């Protein structure tokens, strides 16, 4: 791991609308607010924070994280429930992956109970609104630091 860890925080479709609609589900923070929360929680680590409405672009960024990042926080949004291609990209990673959701999908509609991304995630944080991201960043960096401290085998 480089001296300053690099954390990728990737956000899936429609999360650019955060704070604009459905605040009762997703909270009042905008995506820019969430980015600021992640940067604060990262305590000096480099945060690469991105959002896309396109599945292929998210997959390209996951592949990029394979070589550029020490850990990945991913809110796949709707693609978590549908995308085997995103799961396949995640399976090629060896860095820690923390799946992150603002809401608790398991407590909502049945179709949200299944996540392909969970099959490749090291852990999951959900249900705490924007605070989920703070917890996910802390967990991801902790895992990255633990791995870099581990003697090579
Ligand atoms: O709770 C989450 O973070 C979700 O990943 C959000 C996704 C949803 O499909 C997942 O089941 C759970 C939806 C993101 C859409 O975000 C919006 C935000 C504001 C207004 C409209 C959509």
PDB file of C-alpha atoms and ligand atoms in Angstrom:
ATOM      1  CA  UNK A   1       0.000   0.000   0.000  1.00  0.00           C
ATOM      2  CA  UNK A   2       1.365   3.506  -0.766  1.00  0.00           C
ATOM      3  CA  UNK A   3       2.229   5.681   2.272  1.00  0.00           C
ATOM      4  CA  UNK A   4      -0.890   7.775   1.748  1.00  0.00           C
ATOM      5  CA  UNK A   5      -3.733   5.314   1.144  1.00  0.00           C
ATOM      6  CA  UNK A   6      -5.988   5.981  -1.823  1.00  0.00           C
ATOM      7  CA  UNK A   7      -9.662   5.306  -1.241  1.00  0.00           C
ATOM      8  CA  UNK A   8     -12.106   5.077  -4.128  1.00  0.00           C
ATOM      9  CA  UNK A   9     -15.716   6.014  -3.250  1.00  0.00           C
ATOM     10  CA  UNK A  10     -17.965   5.131  -6.179  1.00  0.00           C
ATOM     11  CA  UNK A  11     -21.650   5.968  -6.451  1.00  0.00           C
ATOM     12  CA  UNK A  12     -24.208   4.466  -8.802  1.00  0.00           C
ATOM     13  CA  UNK A  13     -27.217   5.719 -10.713  1.00  0.00           C
ATOM     14  CA  UNK A  14     -29.475   8.520  -9.499  1.00  0.00           C
ATOM     15  CA  UNK A  15     -27.334   9.368  -6.484  1.00  0.00           C
ATOM     16  CA  UNK A  16     -26.654  12.720  -8.187  1.00  0.00           C
ATOM     17  CA  UNK A  17     -30.251  13.517  -7.126  1.00  0.00           C
ATOM     18  CA  UNK A  18     -29.461  13.179  -3.429  1.00  0.00           C
ATOM     19  CA  UNK A  19     -30.972  15.921  -1.312  1.00  0.00           C
ATOM     20  CA  UNK A  20     -33.270  16.929  -4.155  1.00  0.00           C
ATOM     21  CA  UNK A  21     -35.947  14.216  -3.905  1.00  0.00           C
ATOM     22  CA  UNK A  22     -37.083  11.590  -1.380  1.00  0.00           C
ATOM     23  CA  UNK A  23     -35.347  13.142   1.662  1.00  0.00           C
ATOM     24  CA  UNK A  24     -37.518  10.936   3.910  1.00  0.00           C
ATOM     25  CA  UNK A  25     -35.633   7.905   2.538  1.00  0.00           C
ATOM     26  CA  UNK A  26     -32.195   9.212   1.626  1.00  0.00           C
ATOM     27  CA  UNK A  27     -31.798  12.277   3.861  1.00  0.00           C
ATOM     28  CA  UNK A  28     -31.261  15.960   3.089  1.00  0.00           C
ATOM     29  CA  UNK A  29     -27.539  15.852   2.314  1.00  0.00           C
ATOM     30  CA  UNK A  30     -26.479  16.351  -1.293  1.00  0.00           C
ATOM     31  CA  UNK A  31     -23.833  14.199  -2.975  1.00  0.00           C
ATOM     32  CA  UNK A  32     -21.385  17.102  -2.462  1.00  0.00           C
ATOM     33  CA  UNK A  33     -22.163  16.940   1.267  1.00  0.00           C
ATOM     34  CA  UNK A  34     -21.507  13.180   1.207  1.00  0.00           C
ATOM     35  CA  UNK A  35     -18.176  13.782  -0.530  1.00  0.00           C
ATOM     36  CA  UNK A  36     -17.184  16.254   2.211  1.00  0.00           C
ATOM     37  CA  UNK A  37     -18.168  13.677   4.868  1.00  0.00           C
ATOM     38  CA  UNK A  38     -15.965  11.061   3.175  1.00  0.00           C
ATOM     39  CA  UNK A  39     -12.995  13.423   2.892  1.00  0.00           C
ATOM     40  CA  UNK A  40     -13.295  14.348   6.581  1.00  0.00           C
ATOM     41  CA  UNK A  41     -13.582  10.686   7.618  1.00  0.00           C
ATOM     42  CA  UNK A  42     -10.547   9.755   5.504  1.00  0.00           C
ATOM     43  CA  UNK A  43      -8.241  11.788   7.774  1.00  0.00           C
ATOM     44  CA  UNK A  44      -5.587  12.579   5.181  1.00  0.00           C
ATOM     45  CA  UNK A  45      -6.029   9.581   2.918  1.00  0.00           C
ATOM     46  CA  UNK A  46      -6.639  10.493  -0.716  1.00  0.00           C
ATOM     47  CA  UNK A  47     -10.317  10.162  -1.637  1.00  0.00           C
ATOM     48  CA  UNK A  48     -11.326   9.636  -5.261  1.00  0.00           C
ATOM     49  CA  UNK A  49     -15.072  10.323  -5.171  1.00  0.00           C
ATOM     50  CA  UNK A  50     -17.190   9.705  -8.289  1.00  0.00           C
ATOM     51  CA  UNK A  51     -20.776   9.112  -9.387  1.00  0.00           C
ATOM     52  CA  UNK A  52     -22.122   7.685 -12.632  1.00  0.00           C
ATOM     53  CA  UNK A  53     -25.502   6.774 -14.066  1.00  0.00           C
ATOM     54  CA  UNK A  54     -23.787   4.345 -16.465  1.00  0.00           C
ATOM     55  CA  UNK A  55     -23.052   0.726 -15.592  1.00  0.00           C
ATOM     56  CA  UNK A  56     -20.046   0.492 -17.942  1.00  0.00           C
ATOM     57  CA  UNK A  57     -18.441   3.605 -16.483  1.00  0.00           C
ATOM     58  CA  UNK A  58     -18.790   2.212 -12.949  1.00  0.00           C
ATOM     59  CA  UNK A  59     -17.201  -1.039 -14.131  1.00  0.00           C
ATOM     60  CA  UNK A  60     -14.298   0.894 -15.700  1.00  0.00           C
ATOM     61  CA  UNK A  61     -13.745   2.683 -12.376  1.00  0.00           C
ATOM     62  CA  UNK A  62     -13.870  -0.580 -10.405  1.00  0.00           C
ATOM     63  CA  UNK A  63     -11.213  -1.969 -12.761  1.00  0.00           C
ATOM     64  CA  UNK A  64      -9.154   1.200 -12.251  1.00  0.00           C
ATOM     65  CA  UNK A  65      -9.424   0.752  -8.469  1.00  0.00           C
ATOM     66  CA  UNK A  66      -7.795  -2.671  -8.876  1.00  0.00           C
ATOM     67  CA  UNK A  67      -4.444  -1.019  -9.551  1.00  0.00           C
ATOM     68  CA  UNK A  68      -4.891   2.503  -8.131  1.00  0.00           C
ATOM     69  CA  UNK A  69      -6.709   2.088  -4.795  1.00  0.00           C
ATOM     70  CA  UNK A  70      -6.006   0.633  -1.371  1.00  0.00           C
ATOM     71  CA  UNK A  71      -9.727   0.132  -0.710  1.00  0.00           C
ATOM     72  CA  UNK A  72     -13.112   0.719  -2.310  1.00  0.00           C
ATOM     73  CA  UNK A  73     -16.385   2.040  -0.881  1.00  0.00           C
ATOM     74  CA  UNK A  74     -19.226   1.385  -3.308  1.00  0.00           C
ATOM     75  CA  UNK A  75     -22.840   2.471  -3.248  1.00  0.00           C
ATOM     76  CA  UNK A  76     -24.020   0.619  -6.346  1.00  0.00           C
ATOM     77  CA  UNK A  77     -27.561   2.039  -5.965  1.00  0.00           C
ATOM     78  CA  UNK A  78     -29.993   0.181  -8.267  1.00  0.00           C
ATOM     79  CA  UNK A  79     -27.181  -1.751  -9.996  1.00  0.00           C
ATOM     80  CA  UNK A  80     -26.509  -3.640  -6.773  1.00  0.00           C
ATOM     81  CA  UNK A  81     -29.805  -5.439  -7.330  1.00  0.00           C
ATOM     82  CA  UNK A  82     -29.285  -6.159 -11.024  1.00  0.00           C
ATOM     83  CA  UNK A  83     -25.690  -6.144 -12.230  1.00  0.00           C
ATOM     84  CA  UNK A  84     -23.794  -9.401 -12.605  1.00  0.00           C
ATOM     85  CA  UNK A  85     -21.264  -7.447 -14.715  1.00  0.00           C
ATOM     86  CA  UNK A  86     -20.505  -5.177 -11.743  1.00  0.00           C
ATOM     87  CA  UNK A  87     -20.153  -8.251  -9.510  1.00  0.00           C
ATOM     88  CA  UNK A  88     -17.709  -9.799 -12.003  1.00  0.00           C
ATOM     89  CA  UNK A  89     -15.590  -6.622 -11.967  1.00  0.00           C
ATOM     90  CA  UNK A  90     -15.566  -6.595  -8.146  1.00  0.00           C
ATOM     91  CA  UNK A  91     -14.499 -10.234  -8.036  1.00  0.00           C
ATOM     92  CA  UNK A  92     -11.273  -9.280  -9.821  1.00  0.00           C
ATOM     93  CA  UNK A  93     -10.265  -6.996  -6.909  1.00  0.00           C
ATOM     94  CA  UNK A  94      -7.962  -7.992  -4.087  1.00  0.00           C
ATOM     95  CA  UNK A  95      -8.458  -4.754  -2.083  1.00  0.00           C
ATOM     96  CA  UNK A  96     -11.165  -4.468   0.630  1.00  0.00           C
ATOM     97  CA  UNK A  97     -14.613  -3.556  -0.705  1.00  0.00           C
ATOM     98  CA  UNK A  98     -17.210  -1.955   1.574  1.00  0.00           C
ATOM     99  CA  UNK A  99     -20.749  -1.852   0.180  1.00  0.00           C
ATOM    100  CA  UNK A 100     -22.533   1.253   1.421  1.00  0.00           C
ATOM    101  CA  UNK A 101     -26.204   2.280   1.398  1.00  0.00           C
ATOM    102  CA  UNK A 102     -27.956   5.323   2.791  1.00  0.00           C
ATOM    103  CA  UNK A 103     -31.153   3.399   3.454  1.00  0.00           C
ATOM    104  CA  UNK A 104     -31.528  -0.159   4.712  1.00  0.00           C
ATOM    105  CA  UNK A 105     -32.536  -1.991   1.525  1.00  0.00           C
ATOM    106  CA  UNK A 106     -33.407  -5.169   3.472  1.00  0.00           C
ATOM    107  CA  UNK A 107     -36.204  -3.279   5.256  1.00  0.00           C
ATOM    108  CA  UNK A 108     -37.757  -1.977   2.005  1.00  0.00           C
ATOM    109  CA  UNK A 109     -39.315  -3.641  -1.052  1.00  0.00           C
ATOM    110  CA  UNK A 110     -38.533  -7.351  -1.567  1.00  0.00           C
ATOM    111  CA  UNK A 111     -36.549  -6.670  -4.755  1.00  0.00           C
ATOM    112  CA  UNK A 112     -34.048  -4.626  -2.739  1.00  0.00           C
ATOM    113  CA  UNK A 113     -33.289  -7.512  -0.394  1.00  0.00           C
ATOM    114  CA  UNK A 114     -30.872  -9.112  -2.856  1.00  0.00           C
ATOM    115  CA  UNK A 115     -27.555  -7.493  -3.753  1.00  0.00           C
ATOM    116  CA  UNK A 116     -25.107  -8.999  -6.251  1.00  0.00           C
ATOM    117  CA  UNK A 117     -22.477  -6.614  -4.891  1.00  0.00           C
ATOM    118  CA  UNK A 118     -22.768  -8.172  -1.426  1.00  0.00           C
ATOM    119  CA  UNK A 119     -21.353 -11.410  -2.867  1.00  0.00           C
ATOM    120  CA  UNK A 120     -18.027  -9.631  -3.437  1.00  0.00           C
ATOM    121  CA  UNK A 121     -18.084  -7.174  -0.524  1.00  0.00           C
ATOM    122  CA  UNK A 122     -15.816  -7.499   2.487  1.00  0.00           C
ATOM    123  CA  UNK A 123     -18.573  -5.855   4.549  1.00  0.00           C
ATOM    124  CA  UNK A 124     -21.744  -3.790   4.279  1.00  0.00           C
ATOM    125  CA  UNK A 125     -22.895  -0.556   5.944  1.00  0.00           C
ATOM    126  CA  UNK A 126     -26.516   0.478   5.427  1.00  0.00           C
ATOM    127  CA  UNK A 127     -29.345   2.396   6.977  1.00  0.00           C
ATOM    128  CA  UNK A 128     -27.575   5.351   8.583  1.00  0.00           C
ATOM    129  CA  UNK A 129     -28.119   7.972   5.886  1.00  0.00           C
ATOM    130  CA  UNK A 130     -24.994   9.969   5.021  1.00  0.00           C
ATOM    131  CA  UNK A 131     -23.392   8.617   8.209  1.00  0.00           C
ATOM    132  CA  UNK A 132     -23.226   5.204   6.445  1.00  0.00           C
ATOM    133  CA  UNK A 133     -20.473   6.707   4.258  1.00  0.00           C
ATOM    134  CA  UNK A 134     -18.481   7.903   7.270  1.00  0.00           C
ATOM    135  CA  UNK A 135     -18.631   4.411   8.784  1.00  0.00           C
ATOM    136  CA  UNK A 136     -17.815   2.767   5.448  1.00  0.00           C
ATOM    137  CA  UNK A 137     -14.759   5.002   4.891  1.00  0.00           C
ATOM    138  CA  UNK A 138     -13.485   4.278   8.408  1.00  0.00           C
ATOM    139  CA  UNK A 139     -13.954   0.524   7.914  1.00  0.00           C
ATOM    140  CA  UNK A 140     -12.358   0.505   4.452  1.00  0.00           C
ATOM    141  CA  UNK A 141      -9.264   2.412   5.593  1.00  0.00           C
ATOM    142  CA  UNK A 142      -8.896   0.267   8.659  1.00  0.00           C
ATOM    143  CA  UNK A 143      -8.993  -2.878   6.514  1.00  0.00           C
ATOM    144  CA  UNK A 144      -6.483  -1.367   4.070  1.00  0.00           C
ATOM    145  CA  UNK A 145      -4.098  -0.450   6.890  1.00  0.00           C
ATOM    146  CA  UNK A 146      -4.419  -3.907   8.473  1.00  0.00           C
ATOM    147  CA  UNK A 147      -3.576  -5.518   5.141  1.00  0.00           C
ATOM    148  CA  UNK A 148      -0.548  -3.303   4.538  1.00  0.00           C
ATOM    149  CA  UNK A 149       0.762  -4.069   8.052  1.00  0.00           C
ATOM    150  CA  UNK A 150       0.445  -7.813   7.480  1.00  0.00           C
ATOM    151  CA  UNK A 151       3.790  -9.467   6.621  1.00  0.00           C
ATOM    152  CA  UNK A 152       3.964 -10.678   3.011  1.00  0.00           C
ATOM    153  CA  UNK A 153       3.636 -14.427   2.610  1.00  0.00           C
TER     154      UNK A 153
HETATM  155  O1  LIG B   1     -29.981   3.328   0.132  1.00  0.00           O
HETATM  156  C1  LIG B   1     -29.178   3.393  -0.805  1.00  0.00           C
HETATM  157  O2  LIG B   1     -28.107   3.991  -0.721  1.00  0.00           O
HETATM  158  C2  LIG B   1     -29.539   2.767  -2.145  1.00  0.00           C
HETATM  159  O3  LIG B   1     -28.330   2.246  -2.715  1.00  0.00           O
HETATM  160  C3  LIG B   1     -30.097   3.871  -3.009  1.00  0.00           C
HETATM  161  C4  LIG B   1     -30.596   3.385  -4.365  1.00  0.00           C
HETATM  162  C5  LIG B   1     -31.549   2.193  -4.202  1.00  0.00           C
HETATM  163  O4  LIG B   1     -31.867   1.661  -5.477  1.00  0.00           O
HETATM  164  C6  LIG B   1     -30.943   1.092  -3.350  1.00  0.00           C
HETATM  165  O5  LIG B   1     -31.907   0.081  -3.178  1.00  0.00           O
HETATM  166  C7  LIG B   1     -30.519   1.613  -1.985  1.00  0.00           C
HETATM  167  C8  LIG B   1     -31.335   4.502  -5.083  1.00  0.00           C
HETATM  168  C9  LIG B   1     -30.516   5.718  -5.330  1.00  0.00           C
HETATM  169  C10 LIG B   1     -31.403   6.792  -5.857  1.00  0.00           C
HETATM  170  O6  LIG B   1     -31.105   7.974  -5.176  1.00  0.00           O
HETATM  171  C11 LIG B   1     -32.025   8.964  -5.195  1.00  0.00           C
HETATM  172  C12 LIG B   1     -31.768  10.005  -4.353  1.00  0.00           C
HETATM  173  C13 LIG B   1     -32.640  11.056  -4.296  1.00  0.00           C
HETATM  174  C14 LIG B   1     -33.756  11.064  -5.083  1.00  0.00           C
HETATM  175  C15 LIG B   1     -34.008  10.020  -5.932  1.00  0.00           C
HETATM  176  C16 LIG B   1     -33.134   8.959  -6.011  1.00  0.00           C
END
